[in-house]
Amino acid sequence: MTIKTALMGAVASLAFAPMAFADGHEGERGRDGELRIIYWQAVSILNPYLSSGTKDIDASALVIEPLGRYDSSGNPVPYLATEIPTVANGGVSEDLTSITWTLQEGLVWSDGTPVTSRDVQFTWEYCTAEGGGCAQAAKFEGVTSVDIVDDLTVTVNFDGPTPNPYQPFMGGQSPIIQAAQFADCLGPRAPECTDANFAPIGTGPFVVTDFRVNDVVSFAANENYRVASQPAFATVVFKGGGDATAAGRAVMETGEFDYAWNMQLAPDVIAGMAEGGVGSPVSAFGALVERIEVNLTDPSPDLDEGIRSTAEAPHPFLTDPAVREAMSIAIDRELLVEIGYGQAGRPTCNLVPAPAIYASDNTGCLTQDIDRANALLDEAGYMDTDGDGVREMADGTPLSILYQTSTNAVRQDFQALIKEWWSEIGIETELRNIDAGVFFGGDPGSPDTFQRFYADVEMYANVFDGTDPQSYLGAYLCDKAPRPDTQWQGENINRFCDPAYDALWQELTSTGDLDERGRIGAALNDMLTKDSNVIIPLVDRGRVSAHANSLGGIELNVWDSELWNIAGWHRISE
Amino acid sequence: MIDAMFGTNFADGAQRIISFQSRSPVFDIIAERMPQTLWVVGMSYVVGVLIALPIGIISAYKQYSIFDQIGTLISMIGFSVPTFFTGVLLIVIFSTMVPLDSIFWLPSIYDTTHEVTDWESFKFQMRQMAMPVFVLALFNAAQISRYMRASMLDNLGQDYVRTARAKGMTEKIVVLKHVLRNSMIPVITVIALGVPQVFGGAIITEQVFKVNGLGQLLITAIQGSDIPMVMTLTFMFAILIVLFNLIADVLYGVLDPRIRYD
Amino acid sequence: MPDGALPVLDVKDLKTVFKTRGGEVHAVNDVSFSLKPGELLGVVGESGSGKSVTMMSLIGLLPSPPAEVRNGTVMFDGDDLLNVDAARMRDIRGGDIGFVFQDPMTSLNPVFTVGMQIAEPLRKHMGMNKKAARARAVELLELVGIPDAERRLDDYPHQFSGGMRQRVMIAIALACDPKVLIADEPTTALDVTIQAQILELMKELRTKLGMAVIWITHDLGVIAGIADRVIVMYGGQIVEHAPVADLFADPQHPYTQALLTTIPSVSGERSKRLTIIEGQPPILGAAPTLCPFRDRCNKRVEICERMMPQRYPVSGQHDAACFHADPGIPKEKAVGHAG
Ligand SMILES: Nc1ncnc2c1ncn2[C@@H]1O[C@H](COP(=O)(O)OP(=O)(O)OP(=O)(O)O)[C@@H](O)[C@H]1O
Ligand SMILES: [Mg+2]
């Protein structure tokens, strides 16, 4: 899906909101009674500017809203704004230094007063006020001013070209708060405004009726909500505490709750609970990818320190794309998912499998093909000449590799399976696992860090923050390779170096158009994966929540608050 | 309520202690947590004591009888099986295995916002308290019944028991008046010293049943490095512990004429 | 002594055994004696000879387990006390039979006032109300010689001296004008003057109320002063039984004889002032089949190794469990102490 169609869809769903839900569950506001949500972490405060906890951000999402959110594919959709400003529609300046938002007409706060551009400006002032300790200050980084154009229009100015201007006032971490309510809460006084922090006045579908710190929040439908038929629920109980197991049980087995957040549980435990029949798990996938990274340099201990695992010593056979491709297609990713992650994982061939605009339609690796892998190696001239089951290079060097990862039950299962598959294509694998504290510790003196990469391949998971992969993809530039003179820091652990890649990435940094960014991002992704197999992606790890079977309208979202579309949640007959 | 205990300067809003986590006055939160802690943990203590005393008395009086053996077994179980196990076991039985519409179905998650206004809501309160109270009461009862039994055994062998029998007193009077009165002295002390734990909440059980009382408050405060909250709670517990030590000492004097503070 | 009257208490073949982890302890073996109304029966015998156990067996005060009364009858008022129901037994205890225990320090309940502990049997057996019981308790305390009785009623046992506690115990035992008073070394903790007072009191109550008394003591002097008849116990058995005068004048059993010589005499020569009985008391591990004293006996004869002596009558009310008292055995055959 391109950004244009996404935007059109979003606009359509807003414009025809009553119609969009015309499939038998529209009706009066509050018709469906009580909605019961359980988070195994309890809510401490309902002001995301004073807490970065997901539970706090999610609970406040019922009350206060940003100008725009990300939908479940990671595409921006307008909330309080009429549309998402882009260069194309003139909302983002050509030089990428400002973005102008327009508020919907007729928006009111839950107390009945109108929402104006002053509230937007105030929100920026609030989070950037001296001494306020704003937890979301990063959202406003680079913002030089927020100017009121008129009552409904506001311009955000940046200190330089900002290809991704959708940071301030976008997403659950940056909602608009009411200037009138928080007027006296600026700077050091922010924490003192307990009443406001515990019951902010918002534009969202619900208002706070009772708040018990670290225990339970009660909400009621906002009578002034902009969609007449929403929310479907008259009240919401937002209970906190306990653990993921108990929360899952309460939704999927006992039916005491309708929605449980973040089921960090073993796949078989979730499956067992789902057999209870009253609720089901629901998953959503972001860009957290478990992958095998291939070392393009020679980690042989025979080499001198300073040469070993650096660009000076190219790997004898892993520099051959045929070998890497054979290794990739020898893996049965479906089986890995089933064993390690269940509902919370899906096979992937991409380094950036999401958001949708960046995701390449790269599915070539999904079916295991041992025969083709063998054929590839045969063609490339790696033959088992001495009959020991391991192929050798022409000079007799066996295809024998060291495969390391951090100590973790799932990862060791993966290692064992993959070693087996690789042995079927004549590659001998030695396994090693290293304590996560050391492996990810980054100690320049340690030979066991993932950056040092004193192994042929290694496996771990990584992800980028937010919806924009620019800096994530930037990690694979030539000069980002860890080496002695960078104190072994850097994330280009493969020592990958392709001038074409570097050039394309530079282009990304100066592109503002989202569609274009998506195209470039996908191309960069392909250069690392499909085209070269320098990175062998395995599993896209997602998030699982659980909901009652009688609860409809849920669309789990990893790019914004899980409760981003709670206004549309409703009861369905099972 | 807490303000009254510590002097009213906090309630005046003058110098309030503010929680780091929620940025709200610590005492407001504590006051909010009191009801469920007292309902659940307090009630379980009362129930535990009420179960423990008769079990202790009968076990001692009928030492090595079947009753005593079963009582010993149950208290060993109650004492050694952790509450997170018994709690989850009960949830699995009464919340998931028992069908939802059965009268034996019990909620696994405590509703702290529930208010008792009439008979129906009182019944619901009893139902939602049933499992956490049972779990904690079993644990408390296990402990106290052992004390009671030991103390009774100690006293049953005393010469004054023979004197009471020689006077023609019934077994009921001998045991429940002469022996019990003496046996209660150390047990009352143990019970009094256990009361501050009620206010400390039951961290694990509160967690299992999502009671979110003072125990959960303390643990979340510790996890969130909420120093003002942790300090206030621990200071409060310290005061309670000192207070109940004092009460235990005074009770000792009241119960045992040999110890009098003049 | 009202000779010929029906006995108020008649004990036959009483046998009490303790079952302990180390095996059985035969503490009382075939003890028989009777007690006539108004009579004072002295019981003497060395420590561990079974005096206390015998008396406690009578009214079922031994804890069971470990104690077990194996055999015997204890006739009181037409009932066999070993077979009456619990309610009747409770009426008898404290009502018809008063008991003064050996250890005054621990026999009172530390958490109740002395007044309450005296009033308890009064209210149960005599049906008195609180006030009447209290008045009677004052009387009783005065009777046993506790000064300022009225005030001391509200004191706790720990506020009394050992001797005073002993007297409180006596007051409790006497509270309901019992027909029989069993006093287990009641005067051991008392000084001589108080002891004399108590003895005087006993004599008086006997005549006034017709109360029969069993008086256990180690003090042969006391026995000589107040007892009508005496039984001597050794190793859980009665080895000699005689009217007090006969016992002192003509002891038959070698143990009795030895016992009498242990009385320190003020007039005696210094070296002879204290005599001891050589050897150890018997171990009561099994039911005895031979004379329990034979190991320590200086008059042991050959038959002592084969048979158990019966209680042979010596004269009217005097008998002794020794072959030397058996007219059938010629006394010349006696051999010296095995040494
Ligand atoms: N509870 C018991 N368990 C086992 N043996 C016991 C028990 N009570 C008493 N005995 C034994 O019974 C025997 C008689 O004890 P008893 O108390 O009657 O002696 P006594 O003649 O009263 O001695 P004293 O003059 O010291 O009071 C002793 O050997 C004693 O060890
Ligand atoms: Mg004795």
XYZ file of N, CA and C in Angstrom, chain A residues 190-282:
279
model
N 4.710 21.245 37.003
C 4.001 20.179 36.295
C 3.577 19.029 37.221
N 4.479 18.532 38.068
C 4.071 17.389 38.886
C 3.030 17.746 39.946
N 2.934 19.034 40.259
C 2.019 19.400 41.351
C 0.559 19.369 40.928
N 0.320 19.424 39.626
C -1.065 19.472 39.155
C -1.685 18.080 39.164
N -1.848 17.526 40.340
C -2.336 16.150 40.430
C -3.681 15.969 39.745
N -4.588 16.921 39.972
C -5.928 16.755 39.395
C -5.854 16.654 37.882
N -5.061 17.539 37.289
C -4.944 17.535 35.832
C -4.226 16.277 35.355
N -3.179 15.879 36.059
C -2.408 14.714 35.636
C -3.191 13.414 35.779
N -4.135 13.409 36.723
C -4.924 12.199 36.953
C -6.210 12.201 36.134
N -6.656 13.347 35.684
C -7.902 13.400 34.917
C -7.809 14.516 33.897
N -6.945 14.338 32.889
C -6.823 15.394 31.893
C -8.132 15.543 31.122
N -8.397 16.782 30.708
C -9.549 17.016 29.836
C -9.070 16.737 28.426
N -9.825 15.937 27.687
C -9.341 15.543 26.371
C -10.408 15.637 25.313
N -10.001 15.157 24.147
C -10.934 15.132 23.019
C -11.310 13.701 22.697
N -10.708 12.773 23.385
C -10.864 11.358 23.073
C -12.233 10.818 23.424
N -12.454 9.547 23.130
C -13.775 8.957 23.301
C -14.218 8.812 24.765
N -13.267 8.916 25.698
C -13.650 8.693 27.089
C -13.143 9.816 27.990
N -13.784 9.937 29.155
C -13.292 10.858 30.187
C -13.029 10.052 31.458
N -12.101 10.536 32.264
C -11.740 9.827 33.500
C -12.800 10.113 34.555
N -13.312 9.053 35.189
C -14.247 9.294 36.288
C -13.607 8.982 37.634
N -12.649 8.058 37.652
C -12.007 7.728 38.926
C -10.626 7.195 38.606
N -9.649 7.627 39.372
C -8.303 7.154 39.119
C -7.669 6.724 40.422
N -7.280 5.471 40.494
C -6.568 4.978 41.669
C -5.164 4.621 41.225
N -4.241 5.330 41.765
C -2.850 5.212 41.348
C -2.380 3.764 41.402
N -1.764 3.322 40.335
C -1.204 1.977 40.264
C -2.218 0.889 40.549
N -3.471 1.191 40.263
C -4.480 0.175 40.510
C -5.495 0.150 39.366
N -6.418 1.079 39.397
C -7.484 1.000 38.416
C -7.901 2.407 37.989
N -8.249 2.528 36.714
C -8.797 3.785 36.209
C -10.190 3.486 35.686
N -11.142 4.352 36.024
C -12.491 4.202 35.477
C -12.742 5.342 34.505
N -13.326 4.975 33.378
C -13.641 5.982 32.359
C -15.133 5.901 32.040
N -15.648 7.020 31.500
C -17.009 7.013 30.968
C -16.943 7.642 29.587
N -17.939 7.345 28.773
C -17.949 7.869 27.409
C -17.950 9.400 27.444
N -17.218 9.976 26.515
C -17.164 11.436 26.407
C -18.387 11.904 25.623
N -19.264 12.640 26.292
C -20.515 13.064 25.654
C -20.249 14.014 24.490
N -19.058 14.609 24.486
C -18.760 15.561 23.429
C -17.871 14.980 22.345
N -17.756 13.654 22.318
C -16.878 13.041 21.329
C -17.388 13.342 19.921
N -16.445 13.522 18.989
C -16.821 14.052 17.677
C -17.617 13.089 16.803
N -17.578 11.800 17.115
C -18.396 10.864 16.329
C -19.594 10.463 17.188
N -20.795 10.755 16.676
C -21.995 10.616 17.495
C -22.220 9.189 17.974
N -21.863 8.219 17.143
C -22.184 6.839 17.516
C -21.063 6.190 18.325
N -20.025 6.965 18.660
C -18.901 6.378 19.388
C -18.662 7.125 20.692
N -18.064 6.514 21.667
C -17.687 5.110 21.699
C -18.890 4.215 21.964
N -18.757 2.942 21.607
C -19.848 2.012 21.824
C -20.006 1.681 23.301
N -18.925 1.820 24.030
C -18.989 1.462 25.439
C -19.286 2.676 26.307
N -20.134 2.492 27.288
C -20.509 3.589 28.168
C -19.426 3.831 29.213
N -18.787 2.750 29.660
C -17.750 2.901 30.681
C -16.596 1.956 30.353
N -15.430 2.295 30.899
C -14.270 1.431 30.752
C -13.638 1.270 32.124
N -13.325 0.020 32.466
C -12.544 -0.246 33.676
C -11.162 -0.660 33.194
N -10.162 0.030 33.669
C -8.787 -0.187 33.220
C -7.996 -0.635 34.426
N -7.940 -1.954 34.604
C -7.323 -2.507 35.809
C -5.844 -2.790 35.556
N -5.034 -2.598 36.589
C -3.613 -2.867 36.438
C -3.094 -3.805 37.512
N -1.963 -4.436 37.207
C -1.305 -5.257 38.222
C -1.301 -6.726 37.868
N -0.483 -7.485 38.595
C -0.394 -8.912 38.370
C 0.696 -9.247 37.368
N 0.431 -10.267 36.572
C 1.425 -10.701 35.612
C 0.718 -11.098 34.325
N 1.492 -11.315 33.275
C 0.909 -11.580 31.963
C 0.051 -12.841 31.981
N 0.480 -13.859 32.738
C -0.295 -15.101 32.774
C -1.691 -14.852 33.309
N -1.743 -14.144 34.444
C -3.035 -13.907 35.074
C -3.921 -13.055 34.173
N -3.319 -12.081 33.506
C -4.103 -11.210 32.639
C -4.665 -12.021 31.472
N -3.820 -12.875 30.892
C -4.272 -13.710 29.785
C -5.390 -14.630 30.224
N -5.244 -15.172 31.429
C -6.250 -16.070 31.949
C -7.587 -15.334 32.119
N -7.505 -14.107 32.633
C -8.726 -13.350 32.904
C -9.494 -13.048 31.621
N -8.780 -12.967 30.504
C -9.465 -12.663 29.251
C -9.846 -13.939 28.510
N -8.905 -14.879 28.437
C -9.144 -16.036 27.574
C -9.757 -17.224 28.293
N -9.633 -17.257 29.621
C -10.183 -18.416 30.321
C -11.384 -18.093 31.191
N -11.255 -17.080 32.053
C -12.378 -16.822 32.958
C -13.352 -15.816 32.365
N -12.911 -15.041 31.394
C -13.813 -14.076 30.783
C -14.131 -12.883 31.662
N -13.308 -12.644 32.692
C -13.590 -11.506 33.558
C -13.245 -10.183 32.885
N -12.309 -10.233 31.934
C -11.913 -9.009 31.252
C -12.033 -9.173 29.740
N -12.101 -8.021 29.060
C -12.309 -8.058 27.619
C -11.004 -7.944 26.835
N -10.003 -7.336 27.450
C -8.789 -7.074 26.678
C -7.584 -7.120 27.607
N -6.569 -7.852 27.216
C -5.345 -7.905 28.013
C -4.168 -7.538 27.129
N -3.284 -6.758 27.695
C -2.179 -6.180 26.953
C -0.943 -7.052 27.047
N -0.193 -7.116 25.972
C 1.159 -7.659 25.971
C 1.340 -9.011 26.646
N 0.902 -10.064 25.968
C 1.030 -11.411 26.490
C 2.439 -11.939 26.257
N 3.352 -11.570 27.112
C 4.730 -12.056 26.958
C 4.830 -13.462 27.522
N 4.269 -14.405 26.818
C 4.211 -15.772 27.344
C 4.673 -16.747 26.283
N 5.051 -17.928 26.759
C 5.478 -18.964 25.821
C 4.316 -19.313 24.902
N 4.614 -19.648 23.613
C 3.534 -19.911 22.659
C 2.557 -20.974 23.133
N 3.073 -22.036 23.780
C 2.153 -23.099 24.181
C 1.238 -22.650 25.317
N 1.724 -21.731 26.143
C 0.883 -21.222 27.236
C -0.283 -20.438 26.649
N 0.022 -19.578 25.674
C -1.039 -18.794 25.049
C -2.031 -19.717 24.348
N -1.498 -20.706 23.643
C -2.379 -21.632 22.932
C -3.288 -22.359 23.917
N -2.717 -22.761 25.065
C -3.510 -23.451 26.083
C -4.638 -22.577 26.596
N -4.326 -21.313 26.810
C -5.348 -20.405 27.322
C -6.457 -20.191 26.291
N -6.042 -20.088 25.027
C -7.026 -19.811 23.987
C -8.038 -20.941 23.890
N -7.649 -22.132 24.362
C -8.587 -23.239 24.358
C -9.749 -22.999 25.299
N -9.569 -22.017 26.207
C -10.654 -21.660 27.118
C -11.892 -21.237 26.345
N -11.696 -20.721 25.141
C -12.846 -20.461 24.279
C -13.534 -19.120 24.464
N -13.179 -18.361 25.481
C -13.858 -17.080 25.645
C -13.075 -15.928 25.035
N -11.796 -16.169 24.779
C -11.024 -15.077 24.207
C -9.979 -15.606 23.258
N -9.335 -14.719 22.526
C -8.319 -15.143 21.566
C -7.133 -14.200 21.604
N -5.958 -14.727 21.246
C -4.808 -13.850 21.136
C -4.882 -13.080 19.826
N -4.284 -11.925 19.791
C -4.224 -11.162 18.561
C -2.797 -10.647 18.459
